[in-house]
Coordinates of C-alpha atoms in Angstrom, one line a residue:
Chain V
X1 CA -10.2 0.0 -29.1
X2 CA -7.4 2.2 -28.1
X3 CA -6.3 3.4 -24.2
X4 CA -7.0 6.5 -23.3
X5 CA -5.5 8.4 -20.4
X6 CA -7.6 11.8 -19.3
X7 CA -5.1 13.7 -17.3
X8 CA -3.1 16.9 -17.1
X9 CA 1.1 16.9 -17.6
X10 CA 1.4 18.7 -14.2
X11 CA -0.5 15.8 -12.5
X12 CA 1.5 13.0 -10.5
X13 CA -1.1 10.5 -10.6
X14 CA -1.2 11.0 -14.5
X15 CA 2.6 10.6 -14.7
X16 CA 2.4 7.0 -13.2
X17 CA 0.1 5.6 -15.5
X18 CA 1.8 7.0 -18.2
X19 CA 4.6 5.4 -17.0
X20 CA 3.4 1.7 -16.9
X21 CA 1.9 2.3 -20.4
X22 CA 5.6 3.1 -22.0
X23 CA 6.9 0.2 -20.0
X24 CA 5.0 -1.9 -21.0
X25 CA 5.8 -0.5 -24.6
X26 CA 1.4 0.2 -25.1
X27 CA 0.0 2.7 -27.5
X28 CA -2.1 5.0 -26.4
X29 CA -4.3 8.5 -26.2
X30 CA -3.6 11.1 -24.0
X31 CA -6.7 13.4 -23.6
X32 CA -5.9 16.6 -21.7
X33 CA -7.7 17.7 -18.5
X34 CA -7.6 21.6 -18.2
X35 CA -7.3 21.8 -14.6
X36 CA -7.3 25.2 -14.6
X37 CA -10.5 26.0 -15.6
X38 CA -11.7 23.3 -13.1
X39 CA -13.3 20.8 -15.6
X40 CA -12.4 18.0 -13.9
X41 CA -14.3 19.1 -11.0
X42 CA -17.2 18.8 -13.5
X43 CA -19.7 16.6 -16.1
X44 CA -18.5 15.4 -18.5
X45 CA -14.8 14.5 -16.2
X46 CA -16.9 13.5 -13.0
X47 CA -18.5 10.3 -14.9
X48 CA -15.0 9.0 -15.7
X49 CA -13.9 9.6 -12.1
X50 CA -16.5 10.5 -9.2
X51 CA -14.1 12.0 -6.9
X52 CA -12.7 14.7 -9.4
X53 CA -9.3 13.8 -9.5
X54 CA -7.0 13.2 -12.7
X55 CA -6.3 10.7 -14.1
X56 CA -9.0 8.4 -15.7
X57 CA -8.8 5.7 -18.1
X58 CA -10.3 4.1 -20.8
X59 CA -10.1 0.8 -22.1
X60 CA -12.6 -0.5 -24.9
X61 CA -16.0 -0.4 -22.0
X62 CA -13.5 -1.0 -19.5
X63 CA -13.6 2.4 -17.0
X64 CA -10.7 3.3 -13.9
X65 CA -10.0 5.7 -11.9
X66 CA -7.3 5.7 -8.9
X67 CA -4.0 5.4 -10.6
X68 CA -2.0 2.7 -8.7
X69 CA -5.3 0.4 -9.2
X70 CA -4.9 1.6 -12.8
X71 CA -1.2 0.6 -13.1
X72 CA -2.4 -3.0 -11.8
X73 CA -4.8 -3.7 -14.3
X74 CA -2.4 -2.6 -17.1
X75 CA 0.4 -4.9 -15.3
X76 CA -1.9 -8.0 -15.0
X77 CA -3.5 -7.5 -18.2
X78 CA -0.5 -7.2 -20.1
X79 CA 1.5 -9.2 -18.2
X80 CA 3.7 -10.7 -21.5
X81 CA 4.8 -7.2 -22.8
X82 CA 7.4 -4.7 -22.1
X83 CA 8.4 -5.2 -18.4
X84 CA 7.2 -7.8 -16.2
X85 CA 6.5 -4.9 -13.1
X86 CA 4.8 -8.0 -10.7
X87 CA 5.6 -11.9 -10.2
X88 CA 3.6 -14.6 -11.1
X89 CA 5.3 -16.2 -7.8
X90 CA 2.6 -15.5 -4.7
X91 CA 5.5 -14.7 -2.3
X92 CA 7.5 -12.7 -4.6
X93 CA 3.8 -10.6 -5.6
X94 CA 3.3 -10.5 -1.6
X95 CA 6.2 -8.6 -1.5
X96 CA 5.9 -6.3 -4.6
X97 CA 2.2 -5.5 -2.8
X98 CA 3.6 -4.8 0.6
X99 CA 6.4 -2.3 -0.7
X100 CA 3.5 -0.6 -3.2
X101 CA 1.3 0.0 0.0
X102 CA 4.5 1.3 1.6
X103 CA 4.7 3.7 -0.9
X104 CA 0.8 4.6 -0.7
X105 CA 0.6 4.6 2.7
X106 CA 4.1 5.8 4.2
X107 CA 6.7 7.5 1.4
X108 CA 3.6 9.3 -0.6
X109 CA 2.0 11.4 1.8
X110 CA 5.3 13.2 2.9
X111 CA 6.4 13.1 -0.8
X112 CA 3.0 14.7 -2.3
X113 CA 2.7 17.6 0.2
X114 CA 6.6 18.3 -0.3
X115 CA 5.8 18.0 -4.3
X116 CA 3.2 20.5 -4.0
X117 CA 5.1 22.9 -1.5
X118 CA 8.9 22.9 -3.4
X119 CA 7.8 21.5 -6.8
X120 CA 4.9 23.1 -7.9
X121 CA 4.2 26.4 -5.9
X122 CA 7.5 28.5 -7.3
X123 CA 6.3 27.5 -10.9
X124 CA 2.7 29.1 -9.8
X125 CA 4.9 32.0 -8.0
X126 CA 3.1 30.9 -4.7
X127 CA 5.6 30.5 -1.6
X128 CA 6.4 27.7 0.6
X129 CA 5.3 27.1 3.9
X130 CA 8.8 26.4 5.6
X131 CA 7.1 24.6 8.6
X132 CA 5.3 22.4 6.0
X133 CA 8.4 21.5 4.3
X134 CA 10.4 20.8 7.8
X135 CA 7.7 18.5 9.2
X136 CA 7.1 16.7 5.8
X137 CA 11.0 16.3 5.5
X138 CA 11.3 15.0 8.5
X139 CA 8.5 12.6 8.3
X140 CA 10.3 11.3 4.5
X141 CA 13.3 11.1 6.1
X142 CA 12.4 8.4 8.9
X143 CA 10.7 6.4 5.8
X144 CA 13.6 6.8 3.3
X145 CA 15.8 5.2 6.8
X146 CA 13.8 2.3 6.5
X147 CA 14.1 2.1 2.7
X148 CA 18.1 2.5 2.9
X149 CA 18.0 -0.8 4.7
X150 CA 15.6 -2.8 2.7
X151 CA 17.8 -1.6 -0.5
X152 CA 20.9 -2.8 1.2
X153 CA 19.3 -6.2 1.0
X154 CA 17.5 -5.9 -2.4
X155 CA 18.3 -4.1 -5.6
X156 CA 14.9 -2.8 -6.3
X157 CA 11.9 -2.3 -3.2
X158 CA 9.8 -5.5 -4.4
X159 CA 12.5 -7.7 -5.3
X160 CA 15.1 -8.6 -7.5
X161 CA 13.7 -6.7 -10.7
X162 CA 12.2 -3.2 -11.2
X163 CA 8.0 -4.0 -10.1
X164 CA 4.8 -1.5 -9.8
X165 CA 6.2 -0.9 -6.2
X166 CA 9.5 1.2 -7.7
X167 CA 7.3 2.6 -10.7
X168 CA 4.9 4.3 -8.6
X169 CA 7.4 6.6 -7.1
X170 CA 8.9 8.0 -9.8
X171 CA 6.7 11.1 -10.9
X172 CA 7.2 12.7 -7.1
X173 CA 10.6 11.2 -7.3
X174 CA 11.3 13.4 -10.4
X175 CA 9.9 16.5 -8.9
X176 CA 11.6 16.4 -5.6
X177 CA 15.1 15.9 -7.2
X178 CA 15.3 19.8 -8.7
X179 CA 14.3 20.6 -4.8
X180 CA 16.0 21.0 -2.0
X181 CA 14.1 17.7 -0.8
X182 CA 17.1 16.3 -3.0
X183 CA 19.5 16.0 0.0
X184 CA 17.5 13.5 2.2
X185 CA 17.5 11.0 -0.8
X186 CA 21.4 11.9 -2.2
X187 CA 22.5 11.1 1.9
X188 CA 21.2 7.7 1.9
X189 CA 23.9 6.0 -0.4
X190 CA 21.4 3.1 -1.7
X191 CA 18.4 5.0 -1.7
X192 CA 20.7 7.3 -3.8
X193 CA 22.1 4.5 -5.9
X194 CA 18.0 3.4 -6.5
X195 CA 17.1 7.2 -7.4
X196 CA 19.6 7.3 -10.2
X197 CA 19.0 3.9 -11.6
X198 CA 15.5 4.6 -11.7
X199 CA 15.2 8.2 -13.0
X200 CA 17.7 6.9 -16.0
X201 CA 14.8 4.1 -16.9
X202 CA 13.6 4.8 -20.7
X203 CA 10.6 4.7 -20.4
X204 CA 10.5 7.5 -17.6
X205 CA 12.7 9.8 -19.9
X206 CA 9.5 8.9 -22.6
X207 CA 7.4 10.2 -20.4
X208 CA 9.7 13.0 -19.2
X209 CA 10.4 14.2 -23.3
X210 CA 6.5 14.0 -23.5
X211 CA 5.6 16.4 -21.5
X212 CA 8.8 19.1 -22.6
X213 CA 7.4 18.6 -25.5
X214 CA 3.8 19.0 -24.8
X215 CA 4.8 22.8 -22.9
X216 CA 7.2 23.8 -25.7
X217 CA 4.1 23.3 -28.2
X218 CA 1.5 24.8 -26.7
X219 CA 1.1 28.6 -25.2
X220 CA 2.3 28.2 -22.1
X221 CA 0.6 30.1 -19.3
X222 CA 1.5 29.5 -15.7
X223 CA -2.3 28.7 -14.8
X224 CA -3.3 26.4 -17.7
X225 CA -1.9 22.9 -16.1
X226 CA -2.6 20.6 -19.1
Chain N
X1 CA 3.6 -24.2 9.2
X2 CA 0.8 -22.4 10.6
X3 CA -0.3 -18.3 9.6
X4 CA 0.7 -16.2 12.6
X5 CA -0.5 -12.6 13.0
X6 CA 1.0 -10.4 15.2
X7 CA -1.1 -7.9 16.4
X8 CA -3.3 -6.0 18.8
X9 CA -7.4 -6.3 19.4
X10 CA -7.8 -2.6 19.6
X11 CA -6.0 -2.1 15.7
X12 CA -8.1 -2.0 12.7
X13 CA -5.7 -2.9 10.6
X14 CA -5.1 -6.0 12.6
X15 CA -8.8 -6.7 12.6
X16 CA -8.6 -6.0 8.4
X17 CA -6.3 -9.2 8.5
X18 CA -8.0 -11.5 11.1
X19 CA -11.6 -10.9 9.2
X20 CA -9.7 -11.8 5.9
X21 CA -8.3 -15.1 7.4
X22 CA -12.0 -15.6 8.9
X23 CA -13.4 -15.1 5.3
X24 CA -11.4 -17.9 3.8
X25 CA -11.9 -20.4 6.9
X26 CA -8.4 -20.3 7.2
X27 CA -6.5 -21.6 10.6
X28 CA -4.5 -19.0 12.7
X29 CA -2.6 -18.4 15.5
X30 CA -2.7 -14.9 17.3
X31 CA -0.2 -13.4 18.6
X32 CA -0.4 -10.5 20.9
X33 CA 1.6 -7.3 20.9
X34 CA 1.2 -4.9 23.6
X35 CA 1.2 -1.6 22.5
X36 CA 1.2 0.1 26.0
X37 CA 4.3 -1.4 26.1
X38 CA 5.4 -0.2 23.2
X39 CA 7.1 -3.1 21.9
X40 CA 5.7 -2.6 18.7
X41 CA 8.6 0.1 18.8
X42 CA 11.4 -2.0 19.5
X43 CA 12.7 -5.6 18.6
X44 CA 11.9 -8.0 18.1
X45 CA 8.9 -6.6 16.6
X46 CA 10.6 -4.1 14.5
X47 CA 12.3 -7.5 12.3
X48 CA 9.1 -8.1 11.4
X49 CA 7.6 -4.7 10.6
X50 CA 10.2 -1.9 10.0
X51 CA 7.6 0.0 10.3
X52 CA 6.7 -0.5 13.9
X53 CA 3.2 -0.7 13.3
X54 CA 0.7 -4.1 13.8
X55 CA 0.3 -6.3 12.0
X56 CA 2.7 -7.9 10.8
X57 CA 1.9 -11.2 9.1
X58 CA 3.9 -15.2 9.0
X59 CA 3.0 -18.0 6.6
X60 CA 6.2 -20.3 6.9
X61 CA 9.3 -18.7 5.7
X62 CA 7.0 -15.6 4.3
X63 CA 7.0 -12.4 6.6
X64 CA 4.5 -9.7 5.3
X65 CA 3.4 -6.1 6.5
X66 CA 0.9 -3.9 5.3
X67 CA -2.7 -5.0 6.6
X68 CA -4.3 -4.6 2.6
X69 CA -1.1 -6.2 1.0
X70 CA -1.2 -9.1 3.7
X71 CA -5.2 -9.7 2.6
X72 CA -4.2 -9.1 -1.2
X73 CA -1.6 -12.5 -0.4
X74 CA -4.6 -14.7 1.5
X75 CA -6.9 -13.5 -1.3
X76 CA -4.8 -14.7 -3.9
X77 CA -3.3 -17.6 -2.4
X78 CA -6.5 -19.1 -1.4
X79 CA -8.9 -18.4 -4.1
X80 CA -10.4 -21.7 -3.9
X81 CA -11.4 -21.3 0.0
X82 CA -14.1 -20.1 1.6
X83 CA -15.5 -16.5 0.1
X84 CA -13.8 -15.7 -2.9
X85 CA -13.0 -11.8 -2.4
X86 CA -11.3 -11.3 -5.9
X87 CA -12.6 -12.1 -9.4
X88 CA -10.7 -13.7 -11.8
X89 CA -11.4 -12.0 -14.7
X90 CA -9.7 -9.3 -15.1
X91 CA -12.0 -6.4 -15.6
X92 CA -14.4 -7.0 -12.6
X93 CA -10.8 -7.6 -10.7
X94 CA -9.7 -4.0 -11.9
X95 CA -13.2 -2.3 -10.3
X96 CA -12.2 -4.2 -7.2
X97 CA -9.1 -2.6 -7.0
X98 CA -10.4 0.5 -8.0
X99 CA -12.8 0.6 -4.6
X100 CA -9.7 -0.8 -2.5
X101 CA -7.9 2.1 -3.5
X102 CA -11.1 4.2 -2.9
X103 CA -10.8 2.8 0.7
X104 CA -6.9 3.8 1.4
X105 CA -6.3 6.6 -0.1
X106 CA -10.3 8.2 0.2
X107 CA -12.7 6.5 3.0
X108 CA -9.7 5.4 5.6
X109 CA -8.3 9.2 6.4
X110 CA -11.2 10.5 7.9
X111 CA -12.9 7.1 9.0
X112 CA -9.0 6.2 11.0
X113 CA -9.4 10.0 12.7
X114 CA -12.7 10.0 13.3
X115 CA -12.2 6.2 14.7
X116 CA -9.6 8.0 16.9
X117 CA -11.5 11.0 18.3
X118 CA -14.8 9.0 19.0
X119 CA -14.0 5.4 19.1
X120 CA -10.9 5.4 21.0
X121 CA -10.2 8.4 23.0
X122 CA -13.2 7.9 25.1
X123 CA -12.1 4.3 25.9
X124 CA -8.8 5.8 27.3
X125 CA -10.2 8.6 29.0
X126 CA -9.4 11.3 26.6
X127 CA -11.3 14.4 24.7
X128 CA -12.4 14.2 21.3
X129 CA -10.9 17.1 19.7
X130 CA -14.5 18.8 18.2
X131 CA -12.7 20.5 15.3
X132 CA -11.5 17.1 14.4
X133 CA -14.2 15.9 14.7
X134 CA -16.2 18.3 12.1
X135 CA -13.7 18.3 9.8
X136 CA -13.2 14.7 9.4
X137 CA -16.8 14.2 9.6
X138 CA -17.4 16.5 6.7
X139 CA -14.9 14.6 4.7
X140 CA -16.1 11.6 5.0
X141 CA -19.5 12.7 4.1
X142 CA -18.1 13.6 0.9
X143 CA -16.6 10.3 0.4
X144 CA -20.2 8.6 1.2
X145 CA -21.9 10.8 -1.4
X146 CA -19.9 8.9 -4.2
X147 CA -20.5 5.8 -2.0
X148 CA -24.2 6.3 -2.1
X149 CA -24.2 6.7 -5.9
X150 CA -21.9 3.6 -6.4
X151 CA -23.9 1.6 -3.7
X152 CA -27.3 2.4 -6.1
X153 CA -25.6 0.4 -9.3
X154 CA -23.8 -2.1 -7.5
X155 CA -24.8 -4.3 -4.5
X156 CA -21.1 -4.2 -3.5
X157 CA -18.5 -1.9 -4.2
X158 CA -16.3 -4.4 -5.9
X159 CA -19.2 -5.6 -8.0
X160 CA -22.1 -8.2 -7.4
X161 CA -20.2 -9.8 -4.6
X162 CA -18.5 -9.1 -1.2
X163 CA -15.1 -8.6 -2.0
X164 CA -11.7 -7.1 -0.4
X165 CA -12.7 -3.9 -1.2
X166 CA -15.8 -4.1 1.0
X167 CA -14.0 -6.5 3.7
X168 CA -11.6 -3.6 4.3
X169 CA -14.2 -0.8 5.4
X170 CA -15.6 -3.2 8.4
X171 CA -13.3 -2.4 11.3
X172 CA -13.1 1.8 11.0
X173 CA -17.0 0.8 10.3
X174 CA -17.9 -0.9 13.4
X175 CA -16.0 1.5 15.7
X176 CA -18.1 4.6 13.7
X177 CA -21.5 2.4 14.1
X178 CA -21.0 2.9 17.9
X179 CA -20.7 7.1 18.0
X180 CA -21.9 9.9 16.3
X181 CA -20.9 9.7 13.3
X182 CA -23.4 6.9 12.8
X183 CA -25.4 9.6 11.1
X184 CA -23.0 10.1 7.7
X185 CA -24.8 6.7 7.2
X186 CA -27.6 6.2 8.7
X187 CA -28.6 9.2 5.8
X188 CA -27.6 7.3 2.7
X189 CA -30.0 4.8 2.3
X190 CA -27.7 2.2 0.1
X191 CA -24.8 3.4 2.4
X192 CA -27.1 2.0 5.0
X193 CA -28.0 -0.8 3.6
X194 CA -24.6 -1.9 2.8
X195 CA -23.7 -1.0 6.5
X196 CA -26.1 -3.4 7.8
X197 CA -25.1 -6.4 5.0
X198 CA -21.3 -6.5 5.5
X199 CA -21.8 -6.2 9.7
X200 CA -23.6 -9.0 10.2
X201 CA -21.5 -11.0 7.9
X202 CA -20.1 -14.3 9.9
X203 CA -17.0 -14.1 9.8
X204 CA -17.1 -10.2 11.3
X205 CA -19.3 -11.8 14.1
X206 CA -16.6 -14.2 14.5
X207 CA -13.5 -11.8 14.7
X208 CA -16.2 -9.6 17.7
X209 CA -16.8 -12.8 19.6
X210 CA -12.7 -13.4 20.0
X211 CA -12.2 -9.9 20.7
X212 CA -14.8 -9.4 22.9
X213 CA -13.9 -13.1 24.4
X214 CA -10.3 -11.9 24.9
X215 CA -11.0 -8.9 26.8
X216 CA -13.8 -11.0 29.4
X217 CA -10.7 -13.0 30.0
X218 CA -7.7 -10.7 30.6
X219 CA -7.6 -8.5 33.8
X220 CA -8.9 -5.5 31.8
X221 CA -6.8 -2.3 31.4
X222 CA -7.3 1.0 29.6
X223 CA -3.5 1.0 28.6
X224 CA -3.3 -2.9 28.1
X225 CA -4.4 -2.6 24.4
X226 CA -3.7 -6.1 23.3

């Protein structure tokens, strides 16, 4: 049975799992999630995911929410196809888990709040709260110091190769990149250098013409999110 | 070489990765870092966790971070010992990761503030802040109605069997058990039931004891946390 993906374009979350599917070069069907008119904050949504929050996936009987623990089962499960994303080696995984939890834990919080205040609020014509976005910065910036060292050491976070740890960054990543957040990545030259390579991955410009695609086709209003 | 864990008796997240290590039977050595001192702040503890936050985690040439990352490594590594914690197939391992996320990105926030405000603060002398409180409180009553719901299908969260994503909850857990906020779930019935299961499992008992032992046997100070 096929993968589907119940989500919404403007969604983060939904972005990375998307993601992992097209690297790993998977088929699958994307069900919108009109956000807007709340109905993933009920039935029939809130028995795919209890907590309300896009995305949620299908897989034959097989039912996920949170998308990070999403991305893992796709990565394990389909560990022969498309990219590798983890290591069968336990110290090299150790490491692709620590810097993933970094990313949960540390880079995303700052990251999702400054999404929301620079990324998202101008296209809903809501303004920015300017203390928001100098305490967030801040806080990115003393994480993206300790990321400038480890990628002075190593080409990608988790190792060696492009892992789940990098993935996961890259919808926030995107968004941040047409803000002024911009500047605290662009003065860190190999946080920079890592920003550029993976922005520039294929299957992230899939996902990237997918959605352009998906708001040229349909009638776009600024409150219908899917 | 023998596992080393750097930490401090007063962190949950170092108690996450001393129950883990108690779980599998495996052999440890302990090593305090005094945070009064701050020298979780400055080398050479800062080679281990950029960070600057305990634990951080040694197993022979292998230097991890990350409390849920280091467990993910002893789960994996030593399947074979003690209680297994993940599944190997890999749609029951999915749920498990599912409910670990559940736990760091849902339960954690308001259990690690509410852990602050009335497990901590009155140790050290300090006012809980009541809005905080309430607020948190009210959050993570939320999070304990999906819980409940969950906790009615499944005798663990994971699945059938104690696993990581259950192990994680106990040490935010056992700080709550001991205020107020005993009450969030006290009033869920398979909340409380699963409370009373995964406390009295050994290997918690065991990680108490050696707390408990350690602070009978240091000159006790309310700004020696270690």
């Amino acid at each position: 049975m096929a993968i589907k993906v119940f989500g919404s374009f403007i969604s983060t979350a939904t972005m990375r799992v998307l993601l992992c599917l097209d690297e790993k070069g998977l088929a699958y069907e994307f069900v919108p999630v009109n956000l807007a008119a709340s109905d993933h904050k009920g039935e029939p949504f809130l028995s795919l995911n209890p907590f309300g929050q896009v995305p949620a996936f299908e897989d034959g009987d097989l039912m996920l929410f949170e998308s990070r623990a999403i991305n893992q089962y796709i990565a394990h499960t389909h560990a022969d196809k498309g990219t590798p994303l983890i290591y069968e080696d336990p110290k090299k995984m150790a490491l692709v888990s620590v810097w993933a939890e970094v990313e949960a834990q540390r880079y995303d919080p700052p990251a999702a709040k400054l999404t929301w205040e620079l990324g998202i609020k101008p296209v809903i014509e809501m303004a920015a709260d300017d203390a928001i976005v100098q305490e967030q910065g801040d806080q990115l910036a003393k994480v993206l110091d300790v990321y400038e060292a480890r990628l002075a050491q190593s080409k990608y976070l988790g190792g060696d190769s492009f892992s789940l740890a990098d993935l996961h960054h890259l919808p926030t990543l995107n968004y941040l990149m047409g803000t002024g957040a911009r500047a605290v990545f662009d003065s860190r030259p190999h946080v920079s250098a890592w920003c550029a390579d993976i922005l520039t991955r294929p299957a992230w410009q899939k996902v990237l013409a997918m959605i352009t695609n998906h708001y040229r086709s349909v009638s776009y209003s600024k409150l219908c999110y899917v």
